[in-house]
PDB file of C-alpha atoms in Angstrom:
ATOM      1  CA  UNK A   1       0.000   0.000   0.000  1.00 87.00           C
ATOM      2  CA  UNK A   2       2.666   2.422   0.787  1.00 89.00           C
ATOM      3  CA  UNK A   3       4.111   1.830  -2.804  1.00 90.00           C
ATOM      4  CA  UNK A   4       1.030   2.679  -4.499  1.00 91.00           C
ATOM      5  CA  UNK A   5       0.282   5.547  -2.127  1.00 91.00           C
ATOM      6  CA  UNK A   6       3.666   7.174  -2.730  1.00 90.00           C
ATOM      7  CA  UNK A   7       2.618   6.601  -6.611  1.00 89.00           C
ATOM      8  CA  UNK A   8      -0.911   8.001  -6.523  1.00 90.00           C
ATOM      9  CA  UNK A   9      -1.876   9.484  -3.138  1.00 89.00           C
ATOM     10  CA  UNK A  10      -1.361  12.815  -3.626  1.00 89.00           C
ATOM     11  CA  UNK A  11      -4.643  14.953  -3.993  1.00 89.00           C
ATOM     12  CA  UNK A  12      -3.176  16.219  -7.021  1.00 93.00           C
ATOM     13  CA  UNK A  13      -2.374  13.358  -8.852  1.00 93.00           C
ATOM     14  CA  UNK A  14      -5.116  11.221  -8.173  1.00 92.00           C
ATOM     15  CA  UNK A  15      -7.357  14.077  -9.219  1.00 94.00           C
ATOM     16  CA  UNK A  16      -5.754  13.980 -12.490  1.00 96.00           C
ATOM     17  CA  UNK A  17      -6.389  10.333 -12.456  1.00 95.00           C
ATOM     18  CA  UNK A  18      -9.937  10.565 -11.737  1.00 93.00           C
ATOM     19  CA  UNK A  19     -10.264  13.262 -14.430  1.00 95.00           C
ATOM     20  CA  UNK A  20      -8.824  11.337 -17.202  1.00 96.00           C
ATOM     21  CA  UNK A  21     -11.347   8.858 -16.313  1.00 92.00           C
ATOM     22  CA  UNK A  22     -13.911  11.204 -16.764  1.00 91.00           C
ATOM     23  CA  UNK A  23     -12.281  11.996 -20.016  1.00 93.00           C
ATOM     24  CA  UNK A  24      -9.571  14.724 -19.791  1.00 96.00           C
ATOM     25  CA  UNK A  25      -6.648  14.393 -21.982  1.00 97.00           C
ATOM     26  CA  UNK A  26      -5.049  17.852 -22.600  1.00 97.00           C
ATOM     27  CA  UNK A  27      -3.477  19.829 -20.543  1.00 96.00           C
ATOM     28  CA  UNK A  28      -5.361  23.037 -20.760  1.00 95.00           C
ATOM     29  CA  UNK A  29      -8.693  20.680 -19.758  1.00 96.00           C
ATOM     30  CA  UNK A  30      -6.999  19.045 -16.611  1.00 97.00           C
ATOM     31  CA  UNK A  31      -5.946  22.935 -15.885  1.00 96.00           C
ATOM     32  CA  UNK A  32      -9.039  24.280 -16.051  1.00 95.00           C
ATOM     33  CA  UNK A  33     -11.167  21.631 -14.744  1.00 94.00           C
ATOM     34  CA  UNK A  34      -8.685  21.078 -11.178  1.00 95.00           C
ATOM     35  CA  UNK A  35      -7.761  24.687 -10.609  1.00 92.00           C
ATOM     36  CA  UNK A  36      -4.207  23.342  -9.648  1.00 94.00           C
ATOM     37  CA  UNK A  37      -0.995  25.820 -10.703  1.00 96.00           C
ATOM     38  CA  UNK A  38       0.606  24.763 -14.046  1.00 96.00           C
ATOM     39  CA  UNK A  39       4.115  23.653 -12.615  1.00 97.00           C
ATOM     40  CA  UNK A  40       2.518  21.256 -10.115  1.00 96.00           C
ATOM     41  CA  UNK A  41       0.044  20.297 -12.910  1.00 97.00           C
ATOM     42  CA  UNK A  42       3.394  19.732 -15.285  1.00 97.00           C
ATOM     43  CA  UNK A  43       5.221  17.975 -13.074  1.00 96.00           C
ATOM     44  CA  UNK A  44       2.229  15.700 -11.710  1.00 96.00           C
ATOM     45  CA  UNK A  45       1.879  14.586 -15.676  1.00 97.00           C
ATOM     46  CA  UNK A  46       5.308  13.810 -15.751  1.00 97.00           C
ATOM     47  CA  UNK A  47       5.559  11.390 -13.116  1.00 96.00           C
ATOM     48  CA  UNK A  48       2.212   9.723 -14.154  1.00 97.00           C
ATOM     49  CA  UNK A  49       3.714   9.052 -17.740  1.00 97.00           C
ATOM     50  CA  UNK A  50       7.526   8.077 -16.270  1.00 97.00           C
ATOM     51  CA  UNK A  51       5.742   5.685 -14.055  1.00 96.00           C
ATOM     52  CA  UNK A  52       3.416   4.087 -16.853  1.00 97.00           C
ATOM     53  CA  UNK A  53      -0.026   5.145 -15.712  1.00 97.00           C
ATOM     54  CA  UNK A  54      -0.180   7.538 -18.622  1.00 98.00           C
ATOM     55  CA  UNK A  55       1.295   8.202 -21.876  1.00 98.00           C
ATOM     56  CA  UNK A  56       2.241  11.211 -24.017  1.00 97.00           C
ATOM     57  CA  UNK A  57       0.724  11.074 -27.234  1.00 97.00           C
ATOM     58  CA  UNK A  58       1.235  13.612 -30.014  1.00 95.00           C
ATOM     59  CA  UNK A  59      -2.201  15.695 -31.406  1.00 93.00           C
ATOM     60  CA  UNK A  60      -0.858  18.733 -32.984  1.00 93.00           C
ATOM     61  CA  UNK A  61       2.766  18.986 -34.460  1.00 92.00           C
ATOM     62  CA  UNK A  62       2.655  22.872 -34.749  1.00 92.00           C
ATOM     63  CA  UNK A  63       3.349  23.810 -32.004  1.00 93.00           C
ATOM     64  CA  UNK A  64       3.587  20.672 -30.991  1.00 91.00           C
ATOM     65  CA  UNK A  65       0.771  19.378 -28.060  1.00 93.00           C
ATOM     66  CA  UNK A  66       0.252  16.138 -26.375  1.00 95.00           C
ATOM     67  CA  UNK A  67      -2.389  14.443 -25.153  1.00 97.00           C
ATOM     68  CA  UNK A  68      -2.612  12.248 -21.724  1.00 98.00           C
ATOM     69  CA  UNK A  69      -3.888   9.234 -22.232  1.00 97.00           C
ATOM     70  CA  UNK A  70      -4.189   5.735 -19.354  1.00 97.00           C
ATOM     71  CA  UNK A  71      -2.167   3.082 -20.184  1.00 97.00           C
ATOM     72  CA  UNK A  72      -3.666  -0.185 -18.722  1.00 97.00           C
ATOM     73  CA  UNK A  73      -2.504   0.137 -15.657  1.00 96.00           C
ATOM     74  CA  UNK A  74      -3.832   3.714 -15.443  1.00 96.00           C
ATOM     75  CA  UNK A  75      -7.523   2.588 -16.256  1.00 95.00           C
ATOM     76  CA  UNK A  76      -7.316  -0.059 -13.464  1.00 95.00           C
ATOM     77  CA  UNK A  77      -7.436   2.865 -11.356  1.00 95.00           C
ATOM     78  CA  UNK A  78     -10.954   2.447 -12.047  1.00 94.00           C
ATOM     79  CA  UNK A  79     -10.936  -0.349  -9.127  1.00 93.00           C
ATOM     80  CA  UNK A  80      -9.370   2.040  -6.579  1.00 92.00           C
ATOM     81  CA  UNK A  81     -11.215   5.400  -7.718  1.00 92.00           C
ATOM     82  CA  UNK A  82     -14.977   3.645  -8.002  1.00 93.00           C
ATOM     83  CA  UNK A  83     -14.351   2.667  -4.022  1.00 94.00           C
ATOM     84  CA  UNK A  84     -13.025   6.181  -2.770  1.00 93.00           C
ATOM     85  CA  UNK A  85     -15.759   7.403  -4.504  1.00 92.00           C
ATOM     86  CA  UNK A  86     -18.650   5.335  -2.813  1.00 93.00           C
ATOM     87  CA  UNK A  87     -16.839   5.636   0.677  1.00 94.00           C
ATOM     88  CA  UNK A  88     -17.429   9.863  -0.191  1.00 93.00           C
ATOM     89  CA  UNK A  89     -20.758   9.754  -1.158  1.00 93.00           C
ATOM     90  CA  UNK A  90     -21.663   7.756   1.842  1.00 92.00           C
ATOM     91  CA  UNK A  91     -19.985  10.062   4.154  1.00 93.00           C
ATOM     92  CA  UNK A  92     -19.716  13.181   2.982  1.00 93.00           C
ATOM     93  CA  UNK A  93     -21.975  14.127   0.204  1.00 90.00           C
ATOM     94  CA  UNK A  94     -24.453  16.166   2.354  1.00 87.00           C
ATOM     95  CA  UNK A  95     -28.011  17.047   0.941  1.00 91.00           C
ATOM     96  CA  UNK A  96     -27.770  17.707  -2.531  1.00 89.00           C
ATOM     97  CA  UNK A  97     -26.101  13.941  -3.113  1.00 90.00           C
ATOM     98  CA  UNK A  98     -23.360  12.929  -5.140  1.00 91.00           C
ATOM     99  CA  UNK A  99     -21.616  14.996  -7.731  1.00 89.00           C
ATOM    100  CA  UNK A 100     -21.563  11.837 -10.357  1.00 90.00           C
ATOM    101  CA  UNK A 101     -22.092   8.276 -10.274  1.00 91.00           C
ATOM    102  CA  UNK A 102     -20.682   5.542 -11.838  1.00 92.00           C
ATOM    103  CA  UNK A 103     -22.816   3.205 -14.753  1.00 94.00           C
ATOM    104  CA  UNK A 104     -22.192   0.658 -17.058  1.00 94.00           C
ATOM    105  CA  UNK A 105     -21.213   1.532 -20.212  1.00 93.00           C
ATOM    106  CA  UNK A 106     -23.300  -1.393 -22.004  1.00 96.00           C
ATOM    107  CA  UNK A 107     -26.781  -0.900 -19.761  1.00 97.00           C
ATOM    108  CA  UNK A 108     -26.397   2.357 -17.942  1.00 95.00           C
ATOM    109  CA  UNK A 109     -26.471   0.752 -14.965  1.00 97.00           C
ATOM    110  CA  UNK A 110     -25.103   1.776 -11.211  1.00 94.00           C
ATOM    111  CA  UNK A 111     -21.244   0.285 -10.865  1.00 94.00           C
ATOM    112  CA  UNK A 112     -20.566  -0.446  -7.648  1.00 93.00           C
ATOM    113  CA  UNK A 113     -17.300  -2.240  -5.994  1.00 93.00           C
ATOM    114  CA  UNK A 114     -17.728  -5.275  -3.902  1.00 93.00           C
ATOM    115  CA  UNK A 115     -14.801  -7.001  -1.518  1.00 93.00           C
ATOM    116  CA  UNK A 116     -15.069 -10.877  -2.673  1.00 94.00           C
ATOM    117  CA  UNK A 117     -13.206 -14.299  -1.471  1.00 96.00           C
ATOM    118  CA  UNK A 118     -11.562 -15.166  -4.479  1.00 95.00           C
ATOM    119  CA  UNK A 119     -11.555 -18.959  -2.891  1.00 96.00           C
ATOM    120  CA  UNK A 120     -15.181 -18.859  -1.871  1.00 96.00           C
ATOM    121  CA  UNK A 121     -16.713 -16.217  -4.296  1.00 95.00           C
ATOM    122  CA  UNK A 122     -18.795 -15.408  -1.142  1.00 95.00           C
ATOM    123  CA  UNK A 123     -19.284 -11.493  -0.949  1.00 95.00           C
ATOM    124  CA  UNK A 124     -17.581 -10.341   2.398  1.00 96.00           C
ATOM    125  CA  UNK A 125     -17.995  -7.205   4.741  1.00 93.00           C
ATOM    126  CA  UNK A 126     -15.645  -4.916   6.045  1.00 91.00           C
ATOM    127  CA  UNK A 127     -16.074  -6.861   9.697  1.00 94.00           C
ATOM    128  CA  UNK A 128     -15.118 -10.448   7.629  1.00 96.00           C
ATOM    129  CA  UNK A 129     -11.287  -8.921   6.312  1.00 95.00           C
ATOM    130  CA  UNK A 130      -7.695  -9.501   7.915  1.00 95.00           C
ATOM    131  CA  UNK A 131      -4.545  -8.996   7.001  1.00 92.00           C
ATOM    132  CA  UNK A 132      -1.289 -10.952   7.748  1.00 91.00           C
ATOM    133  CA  UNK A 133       1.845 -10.293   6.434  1.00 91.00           C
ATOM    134  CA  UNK A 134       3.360 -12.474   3.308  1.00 89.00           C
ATOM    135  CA  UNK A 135       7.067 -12.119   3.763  1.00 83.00           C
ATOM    136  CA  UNK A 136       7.210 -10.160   0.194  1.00 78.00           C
ATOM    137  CA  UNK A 137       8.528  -6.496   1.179  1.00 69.00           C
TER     138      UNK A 137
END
Protein backbone atom coordinates (compact mmCIF):
# COMPACT_ATOMS: atom_id res chain seq x y z
CA UNK A 1 0.00 0.00 0.00
CA UNK A 2 2.67 2.42 0.79
CA UNK A 3 4.11 1.83 -2.80
CA UNK A 4 1.03 2.68 -4.50
CA UNK A 5 0.28 5.55 -2.13
CA UNK A 6 3.67 7.17 -2.73
CA UNK A 7 2.62 6.60 -6.61
CA UNK A 8 -0.91 8.00 -6.52
CA UNK A 9 -1.88 9.48 -3.14
CA UNK A 10 -1.36 12.81 -3.63
CA UNK A 11 -4.64 14.95 -3.99
CA UNK A 12 -3.18 16.22 -7.02
CA UNK A 13 -2.37 13.36 -8.85
CA UNK A 14 -5.12 11.22 -8.17
CA UNK A 15 -7.36 14.08 -9.22
CA UNK A 16 -5.75 13.98 -12.49
CA UNK A 17 -6.39 10.33 -12.46
CA UNK A 18 -9.94 10.57 -11.74
CA UNK A 19 -10.26 13.26 -14.43
CA UNK A 20 -8.82 11.34 -17.20
CA UNK A 21 -11.35 8.86 -16.31
CA UNK A 22 -13.91 11.20 -16.76
CA UNK A 23 -12.28 12.00 -20.02
CA UNK A 24 -9.57 14.72 -19.79
CA UNK A 25 -6.65 14.39 -21.98
CA UNK A 26 -5.05 17.85 -22.60
CA UNK A 27 -3.48 19.83 -20.54
CA UNK A 28 -5.36 23.04 -20.76
CA UNK A 29 -8.69 20.68 -19.76
CA UNK A 30 -7.00 19.04 -16.61
CA UNK A 31 -5.95 22.93 -15.88
CA UNK A 32 -9.04 24.28 -16.05
CA UNK A 33 -11.17 21.63 -14.74
CA UNK A 34 -8.68 21.08 -11.18
CA UNK A 35 -7.76 24.69 -10.61
CA UNK A 36 -4.21 23.34 -9.65
CA UNK A 37 -0.99 25.82 -10.70
CA UNK A 38 0.61 24.76 -14.05
CA UNK A 39 4.12 23.65 -12.61
CA UNK A 40 2.52 21.26 -10.12
CA UNK A 41 0.04 20.30 -12.91
CA UNK A 42 3.39 19.73 -15.29
CA UNK A 43 5.22 17.97 -13.07
CA UNK A 44 2.23 15.70 -11.71
CA UNK A 45 1.88 14.59 -15.68
CA UNK A 46 5.31 13.81 -15.75
CA UNK A 47 5.56 11.39 -13.12
CA UNK A 48 2.21 9.72 -14.15
CA UNK A 49 3.71 9.05 -17.74
CA UNK A 50 7.53 8.08 -16.27
CA UNK A 51 5.74 5.68 -14.06
CA UNK A 52 3.42 4.09 -16.85
CA UNK A 53 -0.03 5.14 -15.71
CA UNK A 54 -0.18 7.54 -18.62
CA UNK A 55 1.29 8.20 -21.88
CA UNK A 56 2.24 11.21 -24.02
CA UNK A 57 0.72 11.07 -27.23
CA UNK A 58 1.23 13.61 -30.01
CA UNK A 59 -2.20 15.70 -31.41
CA UNK A 60 -0.86 18.73 -32.98
CA UNK A 61 2.77 18.99 -34.46
CA UNK A 62 2.66 22.87 -34.75
CA UNK A 63 3.35 23.81 -32.00
CA UNK A 64 3.59 20.67 -30.99
CA UNK A 65 0.77 19.38 -28.06
CA UNK A 66 0.25 16.14 -26.37
CA UNK A 67 -2.39 14.44 -25.15
CA UNK A 68 -2.61 12.25 -21.72
CA UNK A 69 -3.89 9.23 -22.23
CA UNK A 70 -4.19 5.73 -19.35
CA UNK A 71 -2.17 3.08 -20.18
CA UNK A 72 -3.67 -0.18 -18.72
CA UNK A 73 -2.50 0.14 -15.66
CA UNK A 74 -3.83 3.71 -15.44
CA UNK A 75 -7.52 2.59 -16.26
CA UNK A 76 -7.32 -0.06 -13.46
CA UNK A 77 -7.44 2.86 -11.36
CA UNK A 78 -10.95 2.45 -12.05
CA UNK A 79 -10.94 -0.35 -9.13
CA UNK A 80 -9.37 2.04 -6.58
CA UNK A 81 -11.22 5.40 -7.72
CA UNK A 82 -14.98 3.65 -8.00
CA UNK A 83 -14.35 2.67 -4.02
CA UNK A 84 -13.02 6.18 -2.77
CA UNK A 85 -15.76 7.40 -4.50
CA UNK A 86 -18.65 5.33 -2.81
CA UNK A 87 -16.84 5.64 0.68
CA UNK A 88 -17.43 9.86 -0.19
CA UNK A 89 -20.76 9.75 -1.16
CA UNK A 90 -21.66 7.76 1.84
CA UNK A 91 -19.98 10.06 4.15
CA UNK A 92 -19.72 13.18 2.98
CA UNK A 93 -21.98 14.13 0.20
CA UNK A 94 -24.45 16.17 2.35
CA UNK A 95 -28.01 17.05 0.94
CA UNK A 96 -27.77 17.71 -2.53
CA UNK A 97 -26.10 13.94 -3.11
CA UNK A 98 -23.36 12.93 -5.14
CA UNK A 99 -21.62 15.00 -7.73
CA UNK A 100 -21.56 11.84 -10.36
CA UNK A 101 -22.09 8.28 -10.27
CA UNK A 102 -20.68 5.54 -11.84
CA UNK A 103 -22.82 3.21 -14.75
CA UNK A 104 -22.19 0.66 -17.06
CA UNK A 105 -21.21 1.53 -20.21
CA UNK A 106 -23.30 -1.39 -22.00
CA UNK A 107 -26.78 -0.90 -19.76
CA UNK A 108 -26.40 2.36 -17.94
CA UNK A 109 -26.47 0.75 -14.97
CA UNK A 110 -25.10 1.78 -11.21
CA UNK A 111 -21.24 0.28 -10.87
CA UNK A 112 -20.57 -0.45 -7.65
CA UNK A 113 -17.30 -2.24 -5.99
CA UNK A 114 -17.73 -5.27 -3.90
CA UNK A 115 -14.80 -7.00 -1.52
CA UNK A 116 -15.07 -10.88 -2.67
CA UNK A 117 -13.21 -14.30 -1.47
CA UNK A 118 -11.56 -15.17 -4.48
CA UNK A 119 -11.56 -18.96 -2.89
CA UNK A 120 -15.18 -18.86 -1.87
CA UNK A 121 -16.71 -16.22 -4.30
CA UNK A 122 -18.80 -15.41 -1.14
CA UNK A 123 -19.28 -11.49 -0.95
CA UNK A 124 -17.58 -10.34 2.40
CA UNK A 125 -18.00 -7.21 4.74
CA UNK A 126 -15.64 -4.92 6.05
CA UNK A 127 -16.07 -6.86 9.70
CA UNK A 128 -15.12 -10.45 7.63
CA UNK A 129 -11.29 -8.92 6.31
CA UNK A 130 -7.69 -9.50 7.91
CA UNK A 131 -4.55 -9.00 7.00
CA UNK A 132 -1.29 -10.95 7.75
CA UNK A 133 1.84 -10.29 6.43
CA UNK A 134 3.36 -12.47 3.31
CA UNK A 135 7.07 -12.12 3.76
CA UNK A 136 7.21 -10.16 0.19
CA UNK A 137 8.53 -6.50 1.18
Amino acid sequence: MARALELVGERWTLLIVRDALHGAARFDGFLSSLGVARNVLTDRLNGLVEHGIFERVPYQQRPPRHEYRLTVMGRDLVEVVIPLMEWGDRYLAGDAGPPRIAEHVDCGGHVVSRLLCERCAHPVSSEEVMTRPTGGN
